[in-house]
Short mmCIF file of C-alpha atoms in Angstrom, two decimals:
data_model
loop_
_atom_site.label_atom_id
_atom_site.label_comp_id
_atom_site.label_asym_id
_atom_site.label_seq_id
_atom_site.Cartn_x
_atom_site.Cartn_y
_atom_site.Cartn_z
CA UNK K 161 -1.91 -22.30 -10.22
CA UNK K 162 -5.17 -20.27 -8.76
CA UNK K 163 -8.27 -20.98 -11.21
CA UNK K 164 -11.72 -21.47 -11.40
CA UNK K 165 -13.08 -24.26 -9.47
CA UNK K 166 -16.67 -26.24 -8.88
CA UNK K 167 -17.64 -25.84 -5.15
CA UNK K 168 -19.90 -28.57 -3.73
CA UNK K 169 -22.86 -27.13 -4.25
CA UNK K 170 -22.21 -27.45 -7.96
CA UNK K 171 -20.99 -31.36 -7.75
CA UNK K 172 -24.07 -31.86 -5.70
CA UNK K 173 -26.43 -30.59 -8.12
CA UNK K 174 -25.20 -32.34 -11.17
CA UNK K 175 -25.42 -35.45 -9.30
CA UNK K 176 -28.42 -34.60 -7.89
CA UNK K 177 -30.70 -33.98 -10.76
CA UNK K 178 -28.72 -36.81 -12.91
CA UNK K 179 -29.15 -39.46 -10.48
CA UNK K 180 -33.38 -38.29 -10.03
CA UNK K 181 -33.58 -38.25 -13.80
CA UNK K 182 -31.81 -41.68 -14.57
CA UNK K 183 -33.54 -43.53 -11.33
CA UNK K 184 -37.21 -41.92 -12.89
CA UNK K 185 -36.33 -43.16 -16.04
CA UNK K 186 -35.43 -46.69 -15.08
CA UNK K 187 -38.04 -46.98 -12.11
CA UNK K 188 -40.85 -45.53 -14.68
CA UNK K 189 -41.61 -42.69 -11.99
CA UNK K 190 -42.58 -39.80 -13.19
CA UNK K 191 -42.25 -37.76 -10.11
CA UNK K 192 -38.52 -38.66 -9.96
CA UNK K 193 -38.03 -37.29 -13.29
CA UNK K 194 -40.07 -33.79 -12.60
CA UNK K 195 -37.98 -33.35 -9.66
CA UNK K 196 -34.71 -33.90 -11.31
CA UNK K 197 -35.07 -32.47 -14.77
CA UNK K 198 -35.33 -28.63 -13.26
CA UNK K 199 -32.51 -29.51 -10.94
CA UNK K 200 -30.58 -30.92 -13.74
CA UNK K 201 -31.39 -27.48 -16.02
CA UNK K 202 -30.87 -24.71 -13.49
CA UNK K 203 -27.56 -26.26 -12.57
CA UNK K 204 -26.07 -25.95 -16.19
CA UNK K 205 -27.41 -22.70 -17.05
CA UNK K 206 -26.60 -21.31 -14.05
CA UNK K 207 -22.95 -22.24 -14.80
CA UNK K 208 -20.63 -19.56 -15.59
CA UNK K 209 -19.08 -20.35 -19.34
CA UNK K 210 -17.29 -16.91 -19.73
CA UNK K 211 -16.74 -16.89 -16.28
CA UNK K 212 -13.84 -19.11 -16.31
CA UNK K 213 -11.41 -16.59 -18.78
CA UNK K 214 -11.70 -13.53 -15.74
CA UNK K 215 -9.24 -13.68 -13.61
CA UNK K 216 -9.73 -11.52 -10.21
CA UNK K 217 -7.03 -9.26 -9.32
CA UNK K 218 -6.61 -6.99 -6.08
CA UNK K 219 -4.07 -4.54 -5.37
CA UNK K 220 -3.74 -2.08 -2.65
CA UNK K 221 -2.23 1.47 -2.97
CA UNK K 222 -1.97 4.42 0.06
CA UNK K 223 0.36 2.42 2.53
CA UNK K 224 3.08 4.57 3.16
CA UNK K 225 6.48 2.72 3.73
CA UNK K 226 7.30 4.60 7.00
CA UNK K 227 4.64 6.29 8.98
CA UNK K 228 4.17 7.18 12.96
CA UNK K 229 2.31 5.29 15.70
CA UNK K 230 -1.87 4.81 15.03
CA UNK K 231 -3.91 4.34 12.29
CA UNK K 232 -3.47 5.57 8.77
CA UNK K 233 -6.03 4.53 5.89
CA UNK K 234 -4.99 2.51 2.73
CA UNK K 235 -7.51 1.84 -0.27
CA UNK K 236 -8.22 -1.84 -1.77
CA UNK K 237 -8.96 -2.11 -5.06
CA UNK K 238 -10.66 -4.61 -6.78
CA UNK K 239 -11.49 -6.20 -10.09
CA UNK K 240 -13.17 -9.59 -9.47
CA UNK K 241 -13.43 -9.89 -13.81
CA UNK K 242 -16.06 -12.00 -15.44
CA UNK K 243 -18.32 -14.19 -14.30
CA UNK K 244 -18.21 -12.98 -10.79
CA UNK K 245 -20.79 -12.17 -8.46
CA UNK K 246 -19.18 -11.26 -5.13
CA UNK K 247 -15.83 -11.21 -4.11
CA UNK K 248 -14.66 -11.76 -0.41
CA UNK K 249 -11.25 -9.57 0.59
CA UNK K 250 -9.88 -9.53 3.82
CA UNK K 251 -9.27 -6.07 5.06
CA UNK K 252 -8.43 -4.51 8.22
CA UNK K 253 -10.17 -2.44 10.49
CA UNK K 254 -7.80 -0.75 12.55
CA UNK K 255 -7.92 -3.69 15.31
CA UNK K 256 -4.67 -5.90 15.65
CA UNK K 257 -4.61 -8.50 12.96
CA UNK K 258 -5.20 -9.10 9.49
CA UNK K 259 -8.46 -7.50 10.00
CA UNK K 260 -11.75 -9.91 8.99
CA UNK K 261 -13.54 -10.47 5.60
CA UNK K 262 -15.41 -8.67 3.78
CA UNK K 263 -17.94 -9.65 1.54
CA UNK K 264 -18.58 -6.95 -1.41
CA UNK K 265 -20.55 -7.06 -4.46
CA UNK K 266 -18.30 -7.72 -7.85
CA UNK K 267 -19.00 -4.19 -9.67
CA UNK K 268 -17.08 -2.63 -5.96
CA UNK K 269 -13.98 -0.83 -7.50
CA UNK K 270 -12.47 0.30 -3.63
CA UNK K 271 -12.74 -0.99 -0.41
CA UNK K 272 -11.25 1.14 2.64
CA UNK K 273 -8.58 -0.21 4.85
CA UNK K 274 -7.61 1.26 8.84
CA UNK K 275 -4.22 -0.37 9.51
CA UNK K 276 -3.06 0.64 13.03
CA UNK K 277 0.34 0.29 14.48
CA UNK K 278 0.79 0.68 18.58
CA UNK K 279 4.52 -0.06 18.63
CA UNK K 280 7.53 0.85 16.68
CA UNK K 281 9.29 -1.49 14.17
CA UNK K 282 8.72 -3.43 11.06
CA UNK K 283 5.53 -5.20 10.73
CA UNK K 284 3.01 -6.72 8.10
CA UNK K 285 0.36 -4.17 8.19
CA UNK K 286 -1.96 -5.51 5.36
CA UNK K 287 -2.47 -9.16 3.74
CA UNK K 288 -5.16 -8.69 1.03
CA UNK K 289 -6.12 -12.67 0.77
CA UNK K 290 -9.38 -13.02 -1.68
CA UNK K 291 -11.86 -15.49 -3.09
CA UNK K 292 -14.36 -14.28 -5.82
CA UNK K 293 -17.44 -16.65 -6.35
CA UNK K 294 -19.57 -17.23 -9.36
CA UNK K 295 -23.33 -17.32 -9.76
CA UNK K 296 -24.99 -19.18 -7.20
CA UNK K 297 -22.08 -19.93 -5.70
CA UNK K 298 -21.49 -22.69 -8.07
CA UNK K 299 -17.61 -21.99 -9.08
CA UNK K 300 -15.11 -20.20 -7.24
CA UNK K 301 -11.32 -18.86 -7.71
CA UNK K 302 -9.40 -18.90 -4.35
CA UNK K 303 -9.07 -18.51 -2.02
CA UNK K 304 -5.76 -16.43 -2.84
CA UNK K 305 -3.03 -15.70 -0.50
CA UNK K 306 -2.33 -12.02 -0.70
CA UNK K 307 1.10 -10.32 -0.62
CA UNK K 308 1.63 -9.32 2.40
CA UNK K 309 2.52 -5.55 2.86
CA UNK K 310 4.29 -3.93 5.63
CA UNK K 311 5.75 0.09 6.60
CA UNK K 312 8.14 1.14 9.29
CA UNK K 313 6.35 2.93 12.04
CA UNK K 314 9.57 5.16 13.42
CA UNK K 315 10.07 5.48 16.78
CA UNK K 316 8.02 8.56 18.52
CA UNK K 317 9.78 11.62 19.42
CA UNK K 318 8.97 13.39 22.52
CA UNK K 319 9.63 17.43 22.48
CA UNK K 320 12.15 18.18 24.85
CA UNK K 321 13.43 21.07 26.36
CA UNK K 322 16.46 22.68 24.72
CA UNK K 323 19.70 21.58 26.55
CA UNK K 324 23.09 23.56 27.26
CA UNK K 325 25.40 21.69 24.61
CA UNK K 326 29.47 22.32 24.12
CA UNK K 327 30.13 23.83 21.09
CA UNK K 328 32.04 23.35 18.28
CA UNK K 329 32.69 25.72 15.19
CA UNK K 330 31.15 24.03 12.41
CA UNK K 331 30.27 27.27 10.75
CA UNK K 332 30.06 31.08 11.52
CA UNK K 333 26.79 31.35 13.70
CA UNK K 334 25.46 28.81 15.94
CA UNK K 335 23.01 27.68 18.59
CA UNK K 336 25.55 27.41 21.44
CA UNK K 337 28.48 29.80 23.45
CA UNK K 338 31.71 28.63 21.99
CA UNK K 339 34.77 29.52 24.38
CA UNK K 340 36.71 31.84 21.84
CA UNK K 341 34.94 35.73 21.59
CA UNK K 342 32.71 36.85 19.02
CA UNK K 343 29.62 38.43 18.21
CA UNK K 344 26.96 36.63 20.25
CA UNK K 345 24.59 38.55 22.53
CA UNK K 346 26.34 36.92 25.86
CA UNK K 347 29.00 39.07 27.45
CA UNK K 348 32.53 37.52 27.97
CA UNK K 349 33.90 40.19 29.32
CA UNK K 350 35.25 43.95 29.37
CA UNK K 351 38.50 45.36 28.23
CA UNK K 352 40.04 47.73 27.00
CA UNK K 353 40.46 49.34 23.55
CA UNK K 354 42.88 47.83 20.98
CA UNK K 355 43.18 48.89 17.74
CA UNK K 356 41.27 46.61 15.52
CA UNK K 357 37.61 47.35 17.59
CA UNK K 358 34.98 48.67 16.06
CA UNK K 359 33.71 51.64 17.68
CA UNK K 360 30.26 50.19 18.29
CA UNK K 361 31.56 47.77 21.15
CA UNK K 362 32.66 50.62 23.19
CA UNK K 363 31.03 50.36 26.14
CA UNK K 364 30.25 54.32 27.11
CA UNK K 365 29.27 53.51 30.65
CA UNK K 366 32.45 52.04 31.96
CA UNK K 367 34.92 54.43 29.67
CA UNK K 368 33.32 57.33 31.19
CA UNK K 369 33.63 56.00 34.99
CA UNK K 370 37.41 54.56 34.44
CA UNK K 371 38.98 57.37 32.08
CA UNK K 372 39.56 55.20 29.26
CA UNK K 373 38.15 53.62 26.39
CA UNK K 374 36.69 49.86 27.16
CA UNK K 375 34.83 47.81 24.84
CA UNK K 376 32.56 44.79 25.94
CA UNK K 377 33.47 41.46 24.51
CA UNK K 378 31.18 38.54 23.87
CA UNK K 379 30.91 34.92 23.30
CA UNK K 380 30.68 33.50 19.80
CA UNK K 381 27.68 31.19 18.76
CA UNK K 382 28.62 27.62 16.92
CA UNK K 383 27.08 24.53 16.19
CA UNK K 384 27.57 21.68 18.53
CA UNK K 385 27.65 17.81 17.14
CA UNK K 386 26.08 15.27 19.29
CA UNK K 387 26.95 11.34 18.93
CA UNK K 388 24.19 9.32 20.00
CA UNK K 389 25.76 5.96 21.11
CA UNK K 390 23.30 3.12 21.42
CA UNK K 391 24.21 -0.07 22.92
CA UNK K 392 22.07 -2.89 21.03
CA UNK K 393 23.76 -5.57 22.91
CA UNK K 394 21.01 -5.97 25.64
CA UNK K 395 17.29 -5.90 25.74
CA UNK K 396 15.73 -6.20 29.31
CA UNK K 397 12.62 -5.67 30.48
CA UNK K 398 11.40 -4.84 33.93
CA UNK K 399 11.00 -8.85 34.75
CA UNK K 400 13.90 -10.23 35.65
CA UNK K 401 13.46 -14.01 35.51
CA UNK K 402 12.63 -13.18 31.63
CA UNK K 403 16.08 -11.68 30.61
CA UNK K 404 16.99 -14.95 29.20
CA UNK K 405 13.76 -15.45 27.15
CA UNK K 406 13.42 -13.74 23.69
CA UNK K 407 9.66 -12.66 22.99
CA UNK K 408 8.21 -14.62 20.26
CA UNK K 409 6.62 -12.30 17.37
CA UNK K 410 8.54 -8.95 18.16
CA UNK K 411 11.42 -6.92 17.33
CA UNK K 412 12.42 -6.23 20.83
CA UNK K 413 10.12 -5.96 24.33
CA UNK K 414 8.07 -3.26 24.65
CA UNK K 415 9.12 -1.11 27.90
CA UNK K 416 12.37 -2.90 27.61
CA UNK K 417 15.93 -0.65 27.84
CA UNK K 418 16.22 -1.26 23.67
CA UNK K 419 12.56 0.54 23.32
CA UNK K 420 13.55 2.75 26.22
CA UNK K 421 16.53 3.73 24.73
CA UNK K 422 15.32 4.26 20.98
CA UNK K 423 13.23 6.39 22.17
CA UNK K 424 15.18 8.52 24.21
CA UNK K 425 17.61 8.89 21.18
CA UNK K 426 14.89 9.73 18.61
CA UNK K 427 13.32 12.34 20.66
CA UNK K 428 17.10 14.01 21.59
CA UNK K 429 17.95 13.85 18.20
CA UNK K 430 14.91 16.11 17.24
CA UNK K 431 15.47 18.61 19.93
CA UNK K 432 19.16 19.12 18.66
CA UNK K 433 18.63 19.32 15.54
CA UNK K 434 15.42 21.41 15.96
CA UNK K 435 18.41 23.64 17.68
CA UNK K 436 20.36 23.53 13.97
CA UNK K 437 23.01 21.00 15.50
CA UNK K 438 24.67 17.95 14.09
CA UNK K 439 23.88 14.68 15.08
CA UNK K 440 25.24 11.53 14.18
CA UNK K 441 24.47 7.98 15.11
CA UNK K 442 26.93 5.33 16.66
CA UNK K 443 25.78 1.16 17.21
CA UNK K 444 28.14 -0.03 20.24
CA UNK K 445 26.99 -3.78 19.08
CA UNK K 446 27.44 -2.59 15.10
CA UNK K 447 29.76 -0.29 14.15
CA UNK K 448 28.55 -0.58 10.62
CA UNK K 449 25.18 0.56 11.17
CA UNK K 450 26.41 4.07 12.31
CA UNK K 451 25.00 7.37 10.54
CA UNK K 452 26.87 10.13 9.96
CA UNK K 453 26.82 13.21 11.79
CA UNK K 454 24.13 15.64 9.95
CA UNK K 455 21.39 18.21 10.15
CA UNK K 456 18.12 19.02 8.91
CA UNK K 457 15.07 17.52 8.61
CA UNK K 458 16.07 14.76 6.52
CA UNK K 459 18.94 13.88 8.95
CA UNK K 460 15.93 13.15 11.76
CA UNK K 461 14.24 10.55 9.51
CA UNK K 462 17.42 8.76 8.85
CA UNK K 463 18.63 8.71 12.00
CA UNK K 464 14.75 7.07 12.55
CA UNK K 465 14.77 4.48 10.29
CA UNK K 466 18.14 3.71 11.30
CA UNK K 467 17.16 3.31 14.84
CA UNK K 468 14.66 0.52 13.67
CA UNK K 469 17.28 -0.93 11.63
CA UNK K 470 19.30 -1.08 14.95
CA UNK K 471 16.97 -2.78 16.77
CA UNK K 472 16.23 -5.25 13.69
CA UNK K 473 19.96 -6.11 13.76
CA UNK K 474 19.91 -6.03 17.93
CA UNK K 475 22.00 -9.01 19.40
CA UNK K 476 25.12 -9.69 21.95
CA UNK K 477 28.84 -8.60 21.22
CA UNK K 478 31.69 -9.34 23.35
CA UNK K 479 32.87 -5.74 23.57
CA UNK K 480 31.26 -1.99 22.54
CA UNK K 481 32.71 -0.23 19.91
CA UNK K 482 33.49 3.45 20.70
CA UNK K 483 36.31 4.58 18.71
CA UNK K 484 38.01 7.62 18.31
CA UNK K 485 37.20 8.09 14.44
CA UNK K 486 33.38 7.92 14.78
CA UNK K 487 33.46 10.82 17.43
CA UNK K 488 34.15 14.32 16.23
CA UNK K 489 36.54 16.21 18.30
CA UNK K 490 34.52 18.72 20.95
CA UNK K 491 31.56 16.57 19.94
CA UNK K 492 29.00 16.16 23.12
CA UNK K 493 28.36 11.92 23.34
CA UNK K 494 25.07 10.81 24.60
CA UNK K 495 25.56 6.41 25.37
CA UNK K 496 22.40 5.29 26.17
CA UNK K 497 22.48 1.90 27.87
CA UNK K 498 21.44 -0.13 30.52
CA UNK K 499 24.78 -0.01 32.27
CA UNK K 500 24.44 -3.90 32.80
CA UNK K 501 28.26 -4.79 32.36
CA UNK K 502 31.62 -3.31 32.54
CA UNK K 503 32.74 -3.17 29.40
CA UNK K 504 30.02 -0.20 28.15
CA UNK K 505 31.20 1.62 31.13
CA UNK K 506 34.60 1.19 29.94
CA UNK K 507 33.75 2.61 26.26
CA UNK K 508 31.92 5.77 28.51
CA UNK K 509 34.71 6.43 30.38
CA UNK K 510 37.01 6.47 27.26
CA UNK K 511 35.22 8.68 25.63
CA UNK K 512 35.02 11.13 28.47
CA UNK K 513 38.85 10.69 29.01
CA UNK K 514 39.17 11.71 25.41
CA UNK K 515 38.14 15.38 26.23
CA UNK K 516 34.62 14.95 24.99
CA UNK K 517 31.58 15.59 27.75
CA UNK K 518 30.02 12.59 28.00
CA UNK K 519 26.42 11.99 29.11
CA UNK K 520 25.30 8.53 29.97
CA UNK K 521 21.55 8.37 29.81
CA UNK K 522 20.41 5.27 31.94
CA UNK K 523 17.70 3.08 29.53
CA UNK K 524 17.48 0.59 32.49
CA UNK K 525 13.79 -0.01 33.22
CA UNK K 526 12.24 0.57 36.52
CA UNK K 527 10.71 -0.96 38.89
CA UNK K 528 12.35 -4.20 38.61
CA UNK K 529 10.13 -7.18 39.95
CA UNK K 530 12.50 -10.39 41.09
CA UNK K 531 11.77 -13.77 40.04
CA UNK K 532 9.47 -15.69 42.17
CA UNK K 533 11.99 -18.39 43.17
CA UNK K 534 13.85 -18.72 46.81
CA UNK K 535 17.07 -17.02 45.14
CA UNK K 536 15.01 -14.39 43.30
CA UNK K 537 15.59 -11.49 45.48
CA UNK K 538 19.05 -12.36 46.49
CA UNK K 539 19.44 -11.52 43.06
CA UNK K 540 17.64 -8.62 42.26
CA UNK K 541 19.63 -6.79 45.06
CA UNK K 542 22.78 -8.11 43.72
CA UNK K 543 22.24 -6.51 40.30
CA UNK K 544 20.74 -3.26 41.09
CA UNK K 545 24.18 -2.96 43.60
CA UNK K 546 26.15 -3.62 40.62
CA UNK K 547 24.20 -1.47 38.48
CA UNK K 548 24.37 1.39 41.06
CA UNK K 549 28.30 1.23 41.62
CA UNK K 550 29.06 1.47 38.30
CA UNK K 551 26.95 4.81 37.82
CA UNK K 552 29.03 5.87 40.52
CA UNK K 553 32.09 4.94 38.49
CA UNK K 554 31.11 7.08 35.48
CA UNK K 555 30.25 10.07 37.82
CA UNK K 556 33.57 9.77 39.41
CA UNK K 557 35.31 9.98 35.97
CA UNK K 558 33.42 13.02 34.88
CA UNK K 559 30.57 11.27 32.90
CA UNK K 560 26.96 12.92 33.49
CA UNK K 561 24.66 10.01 34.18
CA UNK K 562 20.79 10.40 34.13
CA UNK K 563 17.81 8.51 34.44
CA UNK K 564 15.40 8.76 31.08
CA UNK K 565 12.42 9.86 32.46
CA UNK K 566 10.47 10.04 28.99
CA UNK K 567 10.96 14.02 29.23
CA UNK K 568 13.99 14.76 29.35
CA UNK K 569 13.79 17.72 31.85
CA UNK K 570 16.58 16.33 33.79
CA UNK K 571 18.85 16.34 30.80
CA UNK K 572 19.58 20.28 30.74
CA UNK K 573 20.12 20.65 34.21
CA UNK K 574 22.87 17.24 34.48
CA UNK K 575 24.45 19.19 31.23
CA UNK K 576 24.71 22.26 32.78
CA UNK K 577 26.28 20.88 35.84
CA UNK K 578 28.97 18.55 33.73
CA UNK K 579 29.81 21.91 31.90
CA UNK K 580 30.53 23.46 34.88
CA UNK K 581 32.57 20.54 36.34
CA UNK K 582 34.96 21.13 33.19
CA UNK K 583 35.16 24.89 33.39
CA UNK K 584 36.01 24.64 36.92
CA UNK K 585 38.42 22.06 36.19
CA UNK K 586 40.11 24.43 33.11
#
């Protein structure tokens, strides 16, 4: 149990001015005794009596529990109690780290913290550890080991470019063409009258020139639902000779295809859903961490935090999960892996086979550098041949594959040319 304590500087004043008193006495020196009898005094006046019942207390409010990349502020406060004369907190300052200590008087209410965040994840962003000190600095309570207080910085979203999407009727209007006709402002095509057509889709133009009433006939607009499918079974980074080697002190390697592919599926998740679209989230490692498909606002932060959650819970599994049930039907499915093993290629191809277009965003980081042994290249060029045939797979079974780029630009132009594939093939 914390409480108040004698530092050194009181011990050594008590024995100080006892031991000159006691020695003057029994040597008969008078000098001994003048120096020791104010030593002696000022020492136990100076002591705190009262001081002992305060007890000093800090708490800190203003840290948010999720928050972006970069600094936010969060306010200290402080009641060092009775008997106190300055009170030493340790506070950050927006550098990495606990921050250093600051030394404030004991009337300060609120101190100002910076806690800064670089990288996305759970972290401890504050550890308020405290030691108040007496008069003179003769008694002490502390140091105290703060709680430690942490947020979830969400992974950044990047604004993309809107994309072509399939769609699929999840309510009257949409963002996208759906393949039956309807009331969009993108012409399907001309035909002629049937009874049943309102009179304002005659088109006057072509009656006139053909005889015969003709009315023009457009595309309906519907909601799409996307299924992001993230593969938390691998996290490499760019050095090979360290895919074996976990990082000490951190969720997952930053530039590796996990952070890569976070990323990639927080930013498409806010351009679809910026669109009005449904988006749902699928774990090929853990099919229990999976969101449900959703939109809004509110549906972009969950899908966030569960992204960090993801990469919290990252680890190897045998064999993806893709199934059937955690796809809707027409849905467009985004995997986004490294593409370092068959079986994820497998789940890909599945899910294209399944009628569903199927884009296969590539997390794998690039350059790779080789490890600096004799069979180091051997085996670089081995793995980026596997890698590259089985892209080629996935193309050759209809699956759009694409590089993240951190943009996306190249996203709406593969779509466009997957949709096309399909129509073609229809």
């Amino acid at each position: 149990m914390t409480r108040w304590q004698p530092t050194d500087a009181l011990v050594r004043g008590l024995a100080l001015g006892v031991g000159l008193v006691v020695f003057g006495l029994v040597l008969h020196k008078v000098a001994l005794v003048l120096f020791g009898t104010p030593l002696l005094l000022s020492t136990l006046i100076a002591i705190p009596v009262r001081g002992r019942r305060g007890t000093p207390r800090v708490s800190v409010r203003g840290v948010p529990r999720t928050g972006e990349i970069g600094a936010a502020r969060a306010v200290v406060e402080l009641d060092a109690g009775e008997g106190a004369e300055v009170i030493a907190v340790r506070v950050p300052d927006g550098r990495p780290g606990l921050g250093p200590v600051r030394v404030v008087a004991a009337g300060t209410r609120e101190v100002e913290a910076t806690i800064r965040r670089d990288a996305w994840g759970e972290g401890v962003e504050l550890r308020p550890d405290h030691l108040a000190v007496g008069p003179d600095a003769l008694l002490v309570y502390g140091p105290v080991t703060g709680v430690e207080l942490g947020r979830v910085v969400l992974p950044p979203v990047a604004v993309l470019p809107a994309g072509l999407l399939p769609a699929r009727a999840s309510g009257l209007v949409g963002a996208h063409r759906a393949w039956r006709p309807g009331d969009s402002t993108e012409l399907r095509d001309i035909r002629a009258f049937q009874p049943g057509d309102r009179l304002k889709r005659i088109d006057w133009r072509v009656s006139l020139r053909s005889g015969g009433l003709h009315v023009r006939e457009h595309h309906a607009e519907a909601d799409a639902d996307v299924v992001l499918a993230l593969d938390t079974r691998l996290d490499v980074g760019t050095r090979v000779g360290e895919w074996a080697v976990a990082d000490q002190g951190v969720t997952i390697r930053p530039g590796g295809s996990l952070d890569v592919a976070c990323r990639a599926a927080a930013s498409l998740a806010a351009g679809y859903l910026r669109q009005g679209d449904r988006v749902g989230l699928v774990d090929l490692g853990r099919p229990q961490l999976g969101v449900r498909a959703g939109a809004g606002r509110r549906q972009l932060l969950r899908l966030r935090n569960q992204l960090v959650v993801c990469a919290r819970s990252a680890g190897w599994a045998p064999r993806p999960v893709l199934a059937h049930r955690q796809v809707p039907h027409g849905a467009l499915v985004v995997v986004l892996s490294p593409f370092l093993d068959a079986e994820v290629v497998e789940a890909t191809v599945h899910a294209a086979r399944r009628g569903n277009v199927v884009l296969a965003v590539d997390a794998l980081p690039a350059p790779l550098v080789a490890d600096p042994d004799p069979w180091g290249a051997g085996a670089l060029a081995v793995i980026a041949a596997e890698h590259e045939v089985r892209l080629e797979a996935m193309r050759r079974h209809g699956v759009a594959v694409v590089r993240w780029d951190g943009g996306g630009g190249s996203i709406a132009g593969t779509l466009r040319q997957a949709r096309s594939a399909r129509r073609t093939v229809r």
